[in-house]
Amino acid sequence: MDQQLQLDQQQLVSAWQERLPSFMDDGDSFSVQADEADRKSMLIHFNAAGRQSYSLDFRCTYVDSREVAVDLVDVERAGLHTDERTDAVQQMAQRYTRQIHECAQALKDVTNP
């Protein structure tokens, strides 16, 4: 039986901003912000390195102290909404999803004190 998850959303956002770069590829950039609609969620925006100018937005929601649900919310290319079903986008989405999960595991000391 899992305890009710008690998270300080701002503390969590700060921890993610600090730890996530260590899981990312060189040249990629990101931002993390609290999801105002859900205190267990954060919005993570990735800017992919390279000339393609892709950006991907994810919602990361804590299911419990160790596990997150990751949803791809939006994909843009050069500032315009683009099809998220292309192979290139799917590969990037899988890579970023894996990085989010790895970061969540690394932060379990914050979420499960």
mmCIF file of C-alpha atoms in Angstrom:
data_model
loop_
_atom_site.group_PDB
_atom_site.id
_atom_site.type_symbol
_atom_site.label_atom_id
_atom_site.label_comp_id
_atom_site.label_asym_id
_atom_site.label_seq_id
_atom_site.Cartn_x
_atom_site.Cartn_y
_atom_site.Cartn_z
ATOM 1 C CA MET A 1 0.000 0.000 0.000
ATOM 2 C CA ASP A 2 1.593 3.239 -1.115
ATOM 3 C CA GLN A 3 1.515 6.219 1.180
ATOM 4 C CA GLN A 4 -0.205 9.319 -0.103
ATOM 5 C CA LEU A 5 2.395 11.114 -2.151
ATOM 6 C CA GLN A 6 3.297 14.431 -0.566
ATOM 7 C CA LEU A 7 5.260 16.602 -2.945
ATOM 8 C CA ASP A 8 6.359 20.189 -2.722
ATOM 9 C CA GLN A 9 5.878 21.065 -6.382
ATOM 10 C CA GLN A 10 8.359 23.970 -6.422
ATOM 11 C CA GLN A 11 11.021 21.884 -4.672
ATOM 12 C CA LEU A 12 10.421 19.132 -7.205
ATOM 13 C CA VAL A 13 10.715 21.514 -10.176
ATOM 14 C CA SER A 14 14.010 22.828 -8.766
ATOM 15 C CA ALA A 15 15.341 19.297 -8.276
ATOM 16 C CA TRP A 16 14.413 18.389 -11.866
ATOM 17 C CA GLN A 17 16.059 21.538 -13.240
ATOM 18 C CA GLU A 18 19.232 20.593 -11.391
ATOM 19 C CA ARG A 19 19.330 16.858 -12.197
ATOM 20 C CA LEU A 20 17.828 16.488 -15.696
ATOM 21 C CA PRO A 21 20.832 17.880 -17.635
ATOM 22 C CA SER A 22 22.959 14.916 -16.536
ATOM 23 C CA PHE A 23 20.634 12.578 -18.503
ATOM 24 C CA MET A 24 20.418 14.680 -21.646
ATOM 25 C CA ASP A 25 22.346 14.673 -24.894
ATOM 26 C CA ASP A 26 24.798 17.474 -25.622
ATOM 27 C CA GLY A 27 23.192 20.462 -27.272
ATOM 28 C CA ASP A 28 19.636 19.725 -26.151
ATOM 29 C CA SER A 29 18.041 22.264 -23.846
ATOM 30 C CA PHE A 30 14.965 22.107 -21.660
ATOM 31 C CA SER A 31 12.727 23.905 -19.224
ATOM 32 C CA VAL A 32 10.691 22.496 -16.351
ATOM 33 C CA GLN A 33 7.704 24.205 -14.802
ATOM 34 C CA ALA A 34 4.957 23.313 -12.395
ATOM 35 C CA ASP A 35 1.656 22.223 -13.939
ATOM 36 C CA GLU A 36 -0.771 24.677 -12.364
ATOM 37 C CA ALA A 37 -3.668 22.281 -13.037
ATOM 38 C CA ASP A 38 -2.151 19.347 -11.110
ATOM 39 C CA ARG A 39 0.266 19.582 -8.204
ATOM 40 C CA LYS A 40 1.648 16.084 -8.975
ATOM 41 C CA SER A 41 2.617 17.114 -12.515
ATOM 42 C CA MET A 42 5.299 19.124 -14.221
ATOM 43 C CA LEU A 43 5.535 20.363 -17.768
ATOM 44 C CA ILE A 44 8.869 19.628 -19.430
ATOM 45 C CA HIS A 45 9.820 21.362 -22.676
ATOM 46 C CA PHE A 46 12.751 20.024 -24.719
ATOM 47 C CA ASN A 47 14.518 21.841 -27.539
ATOM 48 C CA ALA A 48 16.318 19.248 -29.640
ATOM 49 C CA ALA A 49 19.823 20.038 -30.835
ATOM 50 C CA GLY A 50 20.356 20.321 -34.564
ATOM 51 C CA ARG A 51 19.098 22.194 -37.571
ATOM 52 C CA GLN A 52 15.612 20.660 -37.536
ATOM 53 C CA SER A 53 14.429 23.007 -34.739
ATOM 54 C CA TYR A 54 12.204 20.445 -33.031
ATOM 55 C CA SER A 55 10.688 21.092 -29.637
ATOM 56 C CA LEU A 56 8.674 18.566 -27.642
ATOM 57 C CA ASP A 57 6.435 19.176 -24.646
ATOM 58 C CA PHE A 58 5.731 16.479 -22.063
ATOM 59 C CA ARG A 59 3.561 16.249 -18.975
ATOM 60 C CA CYS A 60 5.281 14.254 -16.243
ATOM 61 C CA THR A 61 2.914 13.103 -13.493
ATOM 62 C CA TYR A 62 3.949 11.309 -10.327
ATOM 63 C CA VAL A 63 1.991 8.078 -9.916
ATOM 64 C CA ASP A 64 3.803 7.329 -6.665
ATOM 65 C CA SER A 65 7.132 8.290 -5.099
ATOM 66 C CA ARG A 66 9.149 6.288 -7.637
ATOM 67 C CA GLU A 67 7.102 6.170 -10.811
ATOM 68 C CA VAL A 68 6.037 8.821 -13.283
ATOM 69 C CA ALA A 69 3.576 8.765 -16.148
ATOM 70 C CA VAL A 70 4.935 10.635 -19.161
ATOM 71 C CA ASP A 71 2.650 12.035 -21.863
ATOM 72 C CA LEU A 72 3.741 13.737 -25.058
ATOM 73 C CA VAL A 73 1.614 16.884 -25.205
ATOM 74 C CA ASP A 74 2.880 18.754 -28.270
ATOM 75 C CA VAL A 75 5.557 18.666 -30.961
ATOM 76 C CA GLU A 76 6.701 21.674 -32.946
ATOM 77 C CA ARG A 77 9.206 22.101 -35.737
ATOM 78 C CA ALA A 78 10.546 25.595 -36.328
ATOM 79 C CA GLY A 79 7.717 26.953 -34.172
ATOM 80 C CA LEU A 80 4.903 25.199 -36.048
ATOM 81 C CA HIS A 81 2.866 22.239 -34.806
ATOM 82 C CA THR A 82 4.033 19.088 -36.570
ATOM 83 C CA ASP A 83 2.967 15.474 -36.965
ATOM 84 C CA GLU A 84 4.106 13.474 -33.963
ATOM 85 C CA ARG A 85 3.791 10.121 -35.755
ATOM 86 C CA THR A 86 6.905 10.489 -37.919
ATOM 87 C CA ASP A 87 9.844 8.198 -37.167
ATOM 88 C CA ALA A 88 12.119 11.113 -36.281
ATOM 89 C CA VAL A 89 9.650 12.513 -33.764
ATOM 90 C CA GLN A 90 8.880 9.078 -32.300
ATOM 91 C CA GLN A 91 12.585 8.413 -31.773
ATOM 92 C CA MET A 92 13.071 11.767 -30.053
ATOM 93 C CA ALA A 93 9.954 11.250 -27.928
ATOM 94 C CA GLN A 94 11.194 7.807 -26.834
ATOM 95 C CA ARG A 95 14.629 9.191 -25.974
ATOM 96 C CA TYR A 96 13.218 12.085 -23.943
ATOM 97 C CA THR A 97 10.696 9.788 -22.229
ATOM 98 C CA ARG A 98 13.563 7.502 -21.198
ATOM 99 C CA GLN A 99 15.550 10.496 -19.902
ATOM 100 C CA ILE A 100 12.521 11.651 -17.871
ATOM 101 C CA HIS A 101 12.119 8.177 -16.337
ATOM 102 C CA GLU A 102 15.848 7.989 -15.533
ATOM 103 C CA CYS A 103 15.735 11.397 -13.888
ATOM 104 C CA ALA A 104 12.660 10.408 -11.856
ATOM 105 C CA GLN A 105 14.546 7.345 -10.578
ATOM 106 C CA ALA A 106 17.525 9.519 -9.659
ATOM 107 C CA LEU A 107 15.246 11.868 -7.702
ATOM 108 C CA LYS A 108 13.573 9.209 -5.586
ATOM 109 C CA ASP A 109 15.501 10.549 -2.570
ATOM 110 C CA VAL A 110 13.510 13.776 -3.010
ATOM 111 C CA THR A 111 10.126 12.118 -3.574
ATOM 112 C CA ASN A 112 10.528 9.320 -1.039
ATOM 113 C CA PRO A 113 12.388 10.812 1.946
#
